[in-house]
Coordinates of C-alpha atoms in Angstrom, one line a residue:
Chain A
M14 CA -3.7 34.4 21.1
R15 CA -6.7 33.5 23.9
R16 CA -8.7 34.2 20.6
I17 CA -6.9 31.4 18.5
L18 CA -8.9 28.8 20.8
P19 CA -12.2 28.7 20.0
I20 CA -11.1 27.7 16.1
W21 CA -9.1 25.3 17.8
L22 CA -12.4 24.1 19.1
I23 CA -14.7 24.3 16.3
T24 CA -12.4 23.0 14.3
I25 CA -12.3 19.5 16.9
M26 CA -16.4 20.2 16.7
L27 CA -16.6 20.4 13.2
A28 CA -14.4 16.7 12.6
V29 CA -16.2 15.4 15.5
I30 CA -19.5 15.6 13.8
I31 CA -18.9 14.8 10.3
S32 CA -17.1 11.3 11.2
A33 CA -20.1 10.7 13.4
A34 CA -22.6 11.2 10.3
G35 CA -20.1 9.6 8.5
T36 CA -19.7 6.5 10.9
S37 CA -23.6 5.8 11.2
Y38 CA -24.2 6.5 8.3
Y39 CA -21.8 3.7 6.9
I40 CA -22.4 1.4 10.2
S41 CA -26.6 1.6 8.9
S42 CA -25.4 1.3 5.0
I43 CA -23.1 -1.5 6.2
S44 CA -25.5 -3.6 8.2
R45 CA -27.7 -5.3 6.4
E46 CA -25.4 -8.5 6.5
K47 CA -25.8 -9.5 3.3
R48 CA -23.7 -12.4 1.1
T49 CA -21.6 -10.6 -1.7
L50 CA -20.9 -12.1 -4.9
V51 CA -17.5 -9.6 -6.8
I52 CA -18.0 -9.9 -10.2
S53 CA -14.7 -8.6 -12.7
T54 CA -16.0 -7.3 -15.8
T55 CA -15.6 -5.9 -18.7
T56 CA -16.6 -2.2 -19.4
S57 CA -18.3 -2.4 -22.4
L58 CA -21.3 -4.5 -20.2
Y59 CA -21.0 -2.3 -17.7
D60 CA -20.8 1.5 -19.5
T61 CA -23.7 0.8 -21.2
G62 CA -25.8 -0.1 -18.3
L63 CA -27.0 -3.5 -18.4
L64 CA -25.2 -5.4 -15.5
E65 CA -27.4 -2.5 -13.5
A66 CA -30.2 -3.8 -15.0
I67 CA -29.7 -7.6 -14.4
E68 CA -28.3 -6.7 -10.7
K69 CA -31.6 -4.7 -9.9
R70 CA -33.1 -8.0 -10.4
F71 CA -31.1 -10.5 -9.4
E72 CA -31.0 -9.1 -5.6
E73 CA -34.9 -8.5 -5.8
K74 CA -34.4 -12.5 -6.2
Y75 CA -32.1 -13.9 -4.0
P76 CA -29.8 -12.3 -0.6
I77 CA -26.5 -11.5 -2.7
D78 CA -24.7 -8.5 -3.3
L79 CA -23.4 -8.1 -6.2
Y80 CA -20.4 -5.7 -6.4
F81 CA -19.2 -4.9 -9.9
I82 CA -15.8 -4.3 -10.6
S83 CA -15.3 -2.6 -14.1
V84 CA -12.2 -2.8 -16.1
G85 CA -11.3 -4.3 -19.0
T86 CA -11.1 -7.9 -19.9
G87 CA -7.3 -7.8 -19.4
L88 CA -7.1 -6.6 -16.2
A89 CA -10.6 -8.4 -14.9
I90 CA -8.9 -11.9 -15.2
Q91 CA -6.0 -10.3 -13.4
H92 CA -8.4 -9.8 -11.0
A93 CA -9.8 -13.4 -10.6
M94 CA -6.3 -15.3 -10.8
R95 CA -5.2 -12.8 -7.9
G96 CA -8.4 -13.8 -5.9
D97 CA -10.1 -10.5 -6.1
A98 CA -13.1 -11.4 -8.1
D99 CA -15.5 -14.5 -7.7
V100 CA -16.9 -14.3 -11.0
I101 CA -15.3 -12.6 -14.6
L102 CA -17.6 -11.4 -17.3
V103 CA -15.2 -11.0 -21.0
H104 CA -15.4 -11.1 -24.2
A105 CA -11.5 -12.5 -25.5
P106 CA -12.3 -15.9 -26.3
S107 CA -8.7 -16.4 -26.7
K108 CA -7.6 -15.3 -23.7
E109 CA -10.9 -17.2 -21.8
L110 CA -8.6 -20.2 -23.0
K111 CA -5.7 -19.6 -21.5
F112 CA -7.6 -18.8 -18.4
L113 CA -9.4 -21.7 -17.7
E114 CA -6.0 -23.5 -19.3
A115 CA -4.7 -22.0 -16.4
G116 CA -6.8 -24.0 -13.7
Y117 CA -8.3 -20.6 -12.8
G118 CA -11.5 -20.5 -14.3
V119 CA -14.3 -23.2 -14.1
N120 CA -18.5 -23.4 -15.7
R121 CA -17.9 -21.1 -18.7
K122 CA -20.9 -20.0 -20.1
I123 CA -21.7 -17.6 -23.8
I124 CA -24.5 -15.9 -22.8
A125 CA -24.7 -13.1 -25.0
Y126 CA -23.4 -11.7 -28.6
N127 CA -23.2 -8.9 -30.7
F128 CA -21.0 -7.4 -33.0
F129 CA -18.4 -5.3 -33.6
V130 CA -18.1 -1.9 -35.7
I131 CA -16.3 0.2 -37.4
V132 CA -16.6 3.6 -37.3
G133 CA -15.1 6.4 -38.5
P134 CA -15.2 9.9 -39.9
E135 CA -18.8 10.7 -42.8
S136 CA -16.4 11.8 -45.3
D137 CA -14.7 8.2 -45.4
P138 CA -11.1 9.3 -46.3
A139 CA -10.3 5.6 -47.5
G140 CA -13.0 4.9 -48.7
I141 CA -14.5 1.8 -46.8
R142 CA -17.9 1.9 -46.7
G143 CA -20.2 -1.4 -46.6
L144 CA -16.7 -3.0 -47.6
S145 CA -15.2 -6.4 -46.1
V146 CA -13.8 -6.1 -42.7
E147 CA -10.6 -7.4 -44.4
E148 CA -11.3 -5.3 -47.5
A149 CA -11.6 -2.2 -45.1
L150 CA -8.7 -3.3 -43.1
K151 CA -6.0 -2.9 -46.0
K152 CA -7.9 0.5 -47.4
I153 CA -7.3 1.8 -44.1
V154 CA -3.3 1.2 -43.6
D155 CA -3.5 2.5 -47.9
A156 CA -4.7 5.9 -47.0
G157 CA -2.9 5.9 -43.8
R158 CA 0.5 5.5 -45.2
R159 CA -0.2 8.2 -48.0
G160 CA -1.2 10.1 -45.2
V161 CA -4.7 10.8 -45.6
A162 CA -6.6 8.7 -42.6
V163 CA -5.5 7.6 -38.9
W164 CA -6.3 4.2 -37.3
I165 CA -6.8 4.9 -33.4
S166 CA -6.6 2.1 -31.3
R167 CA -7.3 1.1 -28.0
G168 CA -4.0 -0.8 -26.8
D169 CA -4.8 -1.2 -23.3
E170 CA -5.4 -5.2 -23.4
S171 CA -9.0 -4.8 -23.2
G172 CA -11.6 -7.4 -25.1
T173 CA -11.5 -5.4 -28.1
H174 CA -8.2 -4.2 -28.4
T175 CA -8.1 -8.1 -28.3
K176 CA -10.7 -8.7 -31.1
E177 CA -9.0 -5.4 -33.1
K178 CA -5.6 -7.2 -33.2
I179 CA -7.1 -10.3 -34.3
L180 CA -8.9 -8.4 -37.1
W181 CA -5.5 -6.7 -38.1
S182 CA -3.8 -9.9 -38.4
Y183 CA -6.8 -11.6 -40.3
A184 CA -6.4 -8.8 -43.2
G185 CA -2.6 -9.5 -43.7
F186 CA -1.1 -7.4 -41.4
S187 CA 0.2 -7.4 -37.9
W188 CA -0.7 -4.8 -35.2
S189 CA 2.5 -4.3 -33.5
S190 CA 4.6 -4.0 -36.5
L191 CA 1.4 -1.6 -37.5
K192 CA 1.3 0.4 -34.0
D193 CA 5.1 2.3 -35.1
E194 CA 3.4 4.1 -38.1
P195 CA 2.8 7.3 -37.5
W196 CA -0.9 7.1 -38.7
F197 CA -1.8 4.3 -35.9
L198 CA -2.8 6.1 -32.4
E199 CA -3.2 3.9 -29.5
T200 CA -5.0 5.8 -26.9
G201 CA -4.1 3.5 -23.7
S202 CA -7.9 3.9 -22.8
G203 CA -11.4 2.8 -22.9
M204 CA -13.8 2.7 -25.5
G205 CA -15.7 6.2 -25.0
K206 CA -12.4 7.6 -24.1
T207 CA -10.9 5.8 -27.6
L208 CA -14.2 6.8 -30.1
L209 CA -13.4 11.0 -28.1
V210 CA -9.7 10.6 -30.0
A211 CA -11.3 8.9 -32.9
N212 CA -13.8 11.5 -33.4
E213 CA -11.6 14.9 -32.5
R214 CA -8.6 13.6 -35.3
E215 CA -11.7 12.5 -37.6
G216 CA -10.2 8.6 -37.5
Y217 CA -11.3 5.0 -37.5
T218 CA -11.8 2.9 -34.2
L219 CA -13.1 -0.3 -33.4
S220 CA -15.6 0.2 -31.1
D221 CA -18.5 -2.4 -29.1
I222 CA -22.0 -1.2 -30.5
G223 CA -22.9 -0.3 -27.2
T224 CA -20.7 2.3 -25.9
Y225 CA -20.9 3.5 -29.6
L226 CA -24.3 4.0 -29.6
K227 CA -24.1 5.6 -26.1
Y228 CA -21.4 8.7 -27.5
Y229 CA -23.4 8.6 -31.0
G230 CA -26.9 9.6 -29.4
A231 CA -25.9 11.8 -26.7
G232 CA -24.4 14.1 -29.7
L233 CA -20.4 13.6 -28.8
I234 CA -19.0 12.5 -31.8
K235 CA -20.1 12.5 -35.1
L236 CA -18.5 9.2 -36.6
K237 CA -20.4 7.1 -38.8
V238 CA -20.4 2.9 -38.9
L239 CA -18.8 2.3 -41.6
V240 CA -18.5 -1.2 -41.6
E241 CA -21.2 -3.5 -39.7
Q242 CA -22.2 -6.8 -39.3
G243 CA -20.3 -10.2 -40.5
K244 CA -18.5 -13.3 -38.8
E245 CA -15.3 -11.6 -38.4
L246 CA -17.4 -9.0 -36.3
L247 CA -18.6 -11.4 -34.2
N248 CA -18.5 -10.0 -30.3
V249 CA -19.1 -12.7 -27.3
Y250 CA -19.8 -12.5 -23.8
S251 CA -18.8 -15.3 -21.7
V252 CA -19.3 -15.7 -17.8
I253 CA -16.3 -17.8 -15.7
A254 CA -16.2 -19.0 -12.0
V255 CA -13.2 -18.6 -10.2
N256 CA -12.2 -21.9 -9.5
P257 CA -12.2 -22.4 -5.9
D258 CA -9.3 -24.9 -6.1
K259 CA -7.1 -22.4 -7.8
V260 CA -8.2 -20.2 -5.7
P261 CA -9.0 -20.4 -2.4
K262 CA -12.4 -18.2 -0.3
V263 CA -14.0 -17.4 -3.6
N264 CA -17.3 -17.7 -3.2
F265 CA -18.4 -20.6 -5.5
R266 CA -21.4 -21.1 -4.3
D267 CA -22.8 -17.7 -5.0
A268 CA -21.0 -17.1 -8.2
M269 CA -22.9 -20.5 -9.6
I270 CA -26.1 -18.8 -8.5
F271 CA -25.1 -16.1 -10.8
I272 CA -24.1 -17.6 -13.6
K273 CA -27.0 -19.7 -13.8
F274 CA -29.3 -16.6 -13.5
L275 CA -27.8 -15.0 -16.1
T276 CA -28.2 -17.9 -18.2
S277 CA -31.6 -18.9 -17.3
D278 CA -34.5 -18.3 -19.4
E279 CA -35.4 -14.4 -16.7
G280 CA -31.8 -13.1 -17.4
Q281 CA -31.7 -13.8 -21.3
K282 CA -34.9 -11.8 -21.3
I283 CA -33.0 -8.9 -18.9
I284 CA -30.2 -8.9 -22.1
E285 CA -32.8 -8.9 -24.2
N286 CA -35.2 -6.1 -23.8
F287 CA -32.1 -3.7 -22.7
K288 CA -32.2 -1.1 -24.8
V289 CA -30.1 2.0 -25.3
Y290 CA -31.8 5.1 -28.1
G291 CA -34.1 2.3 -28.8
Y292 CA -31.5 -0.3 -30.0
S293 CA -30.9 -3.7 -28.7
L294 CA -27.7 -4.1 -28.0
F295 CA -26.9 -7.8 -26.6
Y296 CA -28.8 -10.5 -28.6
P297 CA -29.2 -13.0 -25.9
A298 CA -26.9 -16.7 -26.5
V299 CA -27.7 -19.6 -24.7
K300 CA -31.4 -20.7 -25.9
L301 CA -29.8 -20.0 -29.8
L302 CA -27.1 -22.6 -29.2
R303 CA -29.1 -24.8 -27.4
E304 CA -31.9 -25.0 -29.7
N305 CA -31.0 -23.2 -33.7
V306 CA -27.3 -25.1 -34.2
N307 CA -28.1 -24.6 -37.7
S308 CA -27.8 -21.3 -38.0
E309 CA -25.5 -19.0 -39.8
V310 CA -24.9 -17.2 -36.3
V311 CA -24.4 -20.6 -34.5
Q312 CA -22.0 -21.7 -36.7
W313 CA -19.7 -18.4 -36.0
I314 CA -20.3 -18.7 -32.9
K315 CA -19.3 -22.5 -32.2
E316 CA -15.9 -20.9 -34.8
Y317 CA -14.6 -18.1 -33.3
A318 CA -16.0 -18.8 -28.9
Y319 CA -16.0 -22.5 -28.5
F320 CA -13.2 -25.1 -27.8
N321 CA -13.3 -27.8 -29.0
G322 CA -15.9 -28.0 -30.1
T323 CA -17.8 -26.7 -27.3
E324 CA -18.2 -23.9 -24.7
C325 CA -16.9 -25.3 -21.6
P326 CA -14.9 -28.5 -22.6
V327 CA -15.6 -31.4 -20.2
K328 CA -12.2 -31.0 -17.9
Y329 CA -13.5 -27.3 -17.0
R330 CA -16.6 -28.0 -15.4
R331 CA -16.8 -28.3 -11.9
E332 CA -20.6 -29.6 -10.8
Y333 CA -23.7 -28.3 -11.8
P334 CA -24.4 -30.3 -15.2
E335 CA -27.2 -28.6 -15.9
L336 CA -25.5 -26.2 -17.5
Y337 CA -24.9 -28.2 -20.6
K338 CA -27.9 -30.7 -20.9
D339 CA -27.6 -30.0 -25.0
Chain B
M20 CA -18.8 38.5 -45.8
G21 CA -20.1 40.8 -48.0
Q22 CA -17.5 43.7 -47.6
N23 CA -14.8 41.0 -48.4
V24 CA -16.4 40.4 -52.0
Q25 CA -15.1 43.9 -53.4
L26 CA -12.0 42.3 -52.0
S27 CA -8.9 40.1 -54.0
I28 CA -9.3 36.7 -54.2
A29 CA -6.1 36.0 -51.8
E30 CA -7.1 37.8 -48.8
N31 CA -10.7 36.7 -49.5
T32 CA -10.0 33.6 -49.0
Q33 CA -7.5 34.3 -45.9
N34 CA -10.5 35.7 -44.7
S35 CA -13.3 33.2 -45.2
I36 CA -10.3 31.1 -43.3
K37 CA -9.7 33.6 -40.6
T38 CA -14.2 33.4 -40.2
R39 CA -14.4 29.8 -40.4
T40 CA -12.1 29.1 -37.7
S41 CA -13.3 31.7 -35.2
I42 CA -16.4 30.5 -35.9
I43 CA -15.8 26.5 -34.4
I44 CA -13.6 28.3 -32.4
E45 CA -16.9 30.1 -31.4
N46 CA -18.7 27.0 -31.9
G47 CA -17.3 25.0 -29.9
R48 CA -16.4 27.3 -26.6
S49 CA -20.5 27.8 -27.0
H50 CA -20.9 24.4 -26.4
M51 CA -18.9 23.8 -23.9
V52 CA -20.3 26.7 -22.1
S53 CA -23.8 25.3 -23.0
E54 CA -22.4 22.0 -21.1
I55 CA -21.0 23.6 -18.1
I56 CA -24.4 26.0 -17.6
E57 CA -26.2 22.7 -18.4
G58 CA -23.8 21.1 -16.1
L59 CA -24.7 23.5 -12.9
K60 CA -28.4 23.1 -13.8
H61 CA -28.1 19.9 -13.4
A62 CA -26.5 19.5 -10.0
I63 CA -28.4 22.5 -8.7
N64 CA -31.4 20.0 -9.4
L65 CA -29.6 16.9 -8.2
I66 CA -29.0 18.8 -5.7
I67 CA -32.4 20.0 -4.4
S68 CA -34.0 16.6 -5.2
G69 CA -31.9 14.4 -3.1
D70 CA -31.4 11.9 -5.8
P71 CA -29.9 9.4 -3.4
S72 CA -27.2 7.4 -5.7
V73 CA -25.7 10.8 -6.0
L74 CA -25.9 11.6 -1.9
D75 CA -24.7 8.6 -1.3
A76 CA -21.2 9.5 -3.1
T77 CA -21.1 11.9 -1.9
F78 CA -21.5 11.4 1.8
R79 CA -19.2 8.5 0.7
S80 CA -17.0 10.6 0.0
I81 CA -17.2 13.0 2.3
Y82 CA -16.5 10.5 5.1
V83 CA -13.9 8.2 3.8
S84 CA -11.7 11.5 3.0
G85 CA -12.2 13.1 6.3
S86 CA -11.4 10.1 8.5
A87 CA -8.6 9.6 6.1
T88 CA -7.9 13.4 7.2
L89 CA -8.8 13.0 11.0
L90 CA -6.6 9.8 10.9
V91 CA -4.0 11.4 9.9
T92 CA -3.3 14.4 11.7
V93 CA -2.7 11.5 14.5
W94 CA 0.6 11.2 13.3
S95 CA 1.4 14.2 10.9
I96 CA 1.0 16.6 13.2
P97 CA 2.9 15.1 16.1
L98 CA 5.5 14.2 13.4
G99 CA 5.0 18.0 11.6
I100 CA 5.8 19.7 15.3
L101 CA 9.0 17.6 15.8
I102 CA 10.5 18.2 12.4
G103 CA 9.5 21.9 12.2
Y104 CA 10.6 22.9 15.9
K105 CA 13.4 20.1 16.8
K106 CA 17.0 20.1 15.7
F107 CA 17.9 16.8 15.3
P108 CA 20.7 14.7 13.1
G109 CA 19.2 13.5 9.7
R110 CA 16.0 15.9 9.9
R111 CA 17.2 17.9 6.6
I112 CA 16.6 14.0 4.7
V113 CA 13.4 13.7 6.4
K114 CA 12.4 16.8 5.7
G115 CA 13.3 16.0 1.8
I116 CA 12.0 13.0 2.1
F117 CA 8.2 13.7 2.8
N118 CA 8.5 16.9 0.4
A119 CA 9.5 14.1 -2.5
M120 CA 6.7 12.6 -1.0
L121 CA 4.0 15.2 -2.4
G122 CA 4.1 14.3 -5.4
M123 CA 3.4 10.5 -5.2
P124 CA 0.7 9.4 -8.7
T125 CA -2.0 7.9 -6.4
V126 CA -2.5 5.2 -9.4
G127 CA 0.5 4.1 -8.2
L128 CA -0.1 4.3 -4.6
G129 CA -3.2 2.7 -5.9
L130 CA -1.7 -0.4 -7.4
I131 CA 0.9 -0.7 -4.6
L132 CA -1.4 -1.2 -1.9
Y133 CA -3.8 -3.4 -4.2
L134 CA -1.4 -5.7 -4.6
M135 CA -0.5 -5.8 -0.9
L136 CA -4.8 -5.6 -0.2
S137 CA -5.4 -8.7 -3.1
R138 CA -6.7 -11.8 -1.5
S139 CA -3.5 -13.3 -2.2
G140 CA -0.9 -10.2 -1.3
P141 CA 0.4 -10.8 2.0
L142 CA -2.1 -8.5 4.2
G143 CA -5.4 -10.6 1.7
I144 CA -6.3 -12.0 4.8
L145 CA -7.9 -9.0 6.1
R146 CA -10.3 -9.2 3.9
M147 CA -10.6 -4.9 3.4
L148 CA -9.5 -4.7 -0.5
Y149 CA -13.0 -3.3 -2.0
T150 CA -14.2 -1.7 1.4
P151 CA -14.5 1.6 2.9
Y152 CA -11.9 1.1 5.0
A153 CA -9.3 0.2 2.6
I154 CA -10.0 3.6 0.8
I155 CA -9.6 5.4 3.9
I156 CA -5.6 3.8 4.1
G157 CA -5.0 4.7 0.5
Q158 CA -6.0 8.4 1.5
A159 CA -4.2 8.6 4.4
I160 CA -0.8 7.3 2.8
L161 CA -1.1 9.6 0.1
I162 CA -1.8 12.9 2.1
T163 CA 0.9 12.3 5.0
P164 CA 3.4 13.6 3.6
I165 CA 1.4 17.1 2.9
M166 CA -0.3 17.3 6.4
V167 CA 3.7 16.7 8.2
S168 CA 5.2 19.4 5.5
F169 CA 2.9 21.6 5.7
T170 CA 2.6 21.6 9.5
A171 CA 6.8 22.0 9.8
N172 CA 6.4 24.3 7.4
A173 CA 4.1 26.6 9.1
I174 CA 6.2 25.7 12.7
E175 CA 9.7 26.8 10.8
D176 CA 8.4 29.9 9.3
V177 CA 7.1 31.3 13.3
A178 CA 9.7 29.5 15.6
P179 CA 12.6 31.3 15.6
E180 CA 10.8 35.0 15.8
V181 CA 8.1 33.8 18.7
K182 CA 10.0 32.1 21.0
D183 CA 12.8 34.2 20.7
L184 CA 9.4 36.9 21.6
A185 CA 8.4 34.4 24.3
K186 CA 11.7 33.5 26.0
T187 CA 11.6 37.8 26.4
L188 CA 9.2 38.1 27.9
G189 CA 10.2 35.6 31.0
A190 CA 8.2 32.6 29.5
S191 CA 9.8 29.1 29.9
E192 CA 10.6 26.3 27.2
S193 CA 7.8 24.6 27.5
Q194 CA 5.6 28.5 27.4
A195 CA 7.6 29.2 24.4
S196 CA 7.3 26.4 22.4
L197 CA 3.2 26.6 23.0
A198 CA 3.8 29.7 22.4
V199 CA 5.3 28.4 18.8
F200 CA 2.2 26.0 18.3
K201 CA 0.0 28.8 19.0
E202 CA 1.0 31.3 16.5
A203 CA 1.4 28.8 13.8
L204 CA -2.1 26.9 14.4
P205 CA -4.2 28.8 11.3
S206 CA -1.4 28.1 9.1
I207 CA -1.9 23.7 10.9
I208 CA -5.2 24.0 10.0
L209 CA -4.6 25.4 6.8
A210 CA -2.7 22.2 6.2
I211 CA -5.7 19.9 7.8
V212 CA -8.0 21.2 4.8
A213 CA -5.9 20.9 2.2
S214 CA -4.9 16.9 3.1
F215 CA -8.7 17.0 3.3
N216 CA -9.5 18.0 -0.2
R217 CA -6.3 16.7 -1.7
A218 CA -8.0 13.2 -0.6
I219 CA -11.1 14.2 -1.4
A220 CA -10.3 15.0 -5.0
E221 CA -8.1 12.1 -6.4
L222 CA -9.4 9.6 -8.3
G223 CA -6.2 6.5 -8.1
V224 CA -6.1 5.1 -4.8
A225 CA -10.8 5.3 -5.0
L226 CA -10.6 3.5 -7.7
M227 CA -8.2 0.7 -7.3
L228 CA -8.4 0.3 -3.8
G229 CA -12.8 1.1 -4.0
G230 CA -13.7 -0.6 -6.9
N231 CA -15.9 2.1 -7.9
I232 CA -18.8 -0.4 -6.2
S233 CA -21.7 1.3 -6.3
G234 CA -24.0 1.4 -3.5
L235 CA -20.6 0.6 -1.7
T236 CA -17.0 2.0 -2.7
R237 CA -18.5 4.5 -5.1
V238 CA -17.0 8.4 -4.0
L239 CA -17.3 11.1 -6.4
T240 CA -14.8 11.1 -8.4
T241 CA -15.0 7.5 -9.6
T242 CA -18.7 8.7 -10.3
I243 CA -17.2 11.5 -12.2
A244 CA -14.8 8.9 -13.7
L245 CA -17.5 6.0 -14.3
E246 CA -20.1 9.0 -16.3
T247 CA -17.3 10.4 -18.1
T248 CA -16.4 7.1 -19.4
R249 CA -21.0 6.3 -20.1
G250 CA -20.5 9.9 -22.1
N251 CA -23.2 11.0 -19.6
F252 CA -21.0 14.5 -19.3
E253 CA -23.7 16.6 -18.1
L254 CA -23.8 14.1 -15.1
A255 CA -20.4 14.0 -14.3
I256 CA -19.7 18.1 -14.8
A257 CA -22.5 17.7 -11.9
L258 CA -20.7 15.8 -9.4
T259 CA -17.7 17.8 -10.2
I260 CA -19.8 21.1 -9.0
I261 CA -20.9 19.5 -6.3
L262 CA -17.0 18.3 -5.4
L263 CA -16.2 21.7 -5.4
L264 CA -18.5 23.3 -3.9
I265 CA -17.7 21.0 -0.6
V266 CA -14.1 22.0 -0.8
F267 CA -15.2 25.5 -1.1
A268 CA -17.1 25.5 1.5
L269 CA -14.6 24.1 3.7
S270 CA -11.9 27.5 2.1
F271 CA -14.8 29.4 3.0
V272 CA -15.8 28.6 6.4
T273 CA -11.8 28.2 7.7
N274 CA -11.3 31.7 6.1
M275 CA -13.8 32.8 8.5
L276 CA -12.4 31.5 11.4
K277 CA -8.8 32.7 10.7
R278 CA -9.7 35.8 10.1
E279 CA -11.9 36.0 13.7

């Protein structure tokens, strides 16, 4: 029985070594004493790697640590309302408006845009290649009901899912009744997972261009872009600060430094120059909205993502008038 | 397919379908195998080159789950011994509760603790959400039932025989219980190792309470999840292999000790 004693000793020693090493490692990593800013963000921005490029430059410039929490737009807004985020980066104007109206958000700025794409198998059983969004969705429903096509939906209340619902109602259907049809599948997970399912089932789905290119470029999916561009597929990304009056203790000052950085020429340049497999994924929006008032895209953005003719109604602005000097 | 030419059309078609299916399966398999081999190569490269973000996540995983395991040892081993050794009313119910809690879903636990630790939650004042401490606490709660149940079982397995034997050899009550503890010790260490493995391999708690913040709460499992959603499967598999290596190494060391 005595021989068991060394086991005990060695175990304790191991435990002490592990915890000592870990603690010293941890203390060294937090001893920098920086200011921190928590940003709840949509996965399509984070998973492409854009925010890491922004984080790198921002942290060189300011003594503020950026903490990105990458979740869907729905959860990002939940985080902000509970006070667990100082800023949100999202892409669902209808949800953003509710967030502003509930008093939780202030100083919304549109920072970038791109286009969603409808992707599907090369063989394109529903025959939607090159059609308008409305026509394409009608054909998919047709083909689905005939049993020759499947649609894969995110079903997770993300920004992309919100867009999908809008597109269905635009084409004269309702997402909530379609989802019970046998050819209509809900993954309830992120864009990447949904693309993999669509690829596996040879189905159609709505995707943001960034995630699609990443997966396509890495050879993980064979789906092709069948419907692209066009007003209906517009995808607009906004940044919103959490209102310190409504949610006490949020880091409003640093949130505004971050928003100003994102909307500055430097921040916009990072967005413009960010490429995946040689493609630009996001188009900067700030300068465009300020200067090219008459371009087609600006009209589209105004129709889709403006509230009462402005990106942020006056009552939801708080200090920092320089953000809105158009 | 050359020899199939002579066969009837039906058979031919059938065969070609079979061949095609087997080619698809073959392709799928070889693709998977090559991905895993690539992942393995990648893992070795990452370890040798000392990629800072990978090392960072690896050390944090060990630190966080190691701390949770140590913390849990403080209350779970005594509790397990108590349940396994002492006969008291309601003992079965207590044991049943711990056994049932072995099946706690990590995301559910993560969500409950998120609501507690959220700035607007009852423990929000601690400002603990999105720190490694939050993950440590979450994992500690997650693995408590494992350690308690395993310890209780270990004691129960040896208690009656060893106690009787020790008493026949003239041991006092406390000497007999010490003998039971020593006899059960290898199994108790196994309980600790199993708890650590569960903690380091879980995802839900680390994701919900840590938020997978780069350089602060990003551990191996959350990095694997992130790289998977980003489509970087090779890196995700490499990280999985690193995680497995840690678990294997620990089991190996424990086995060596046990054999001594």
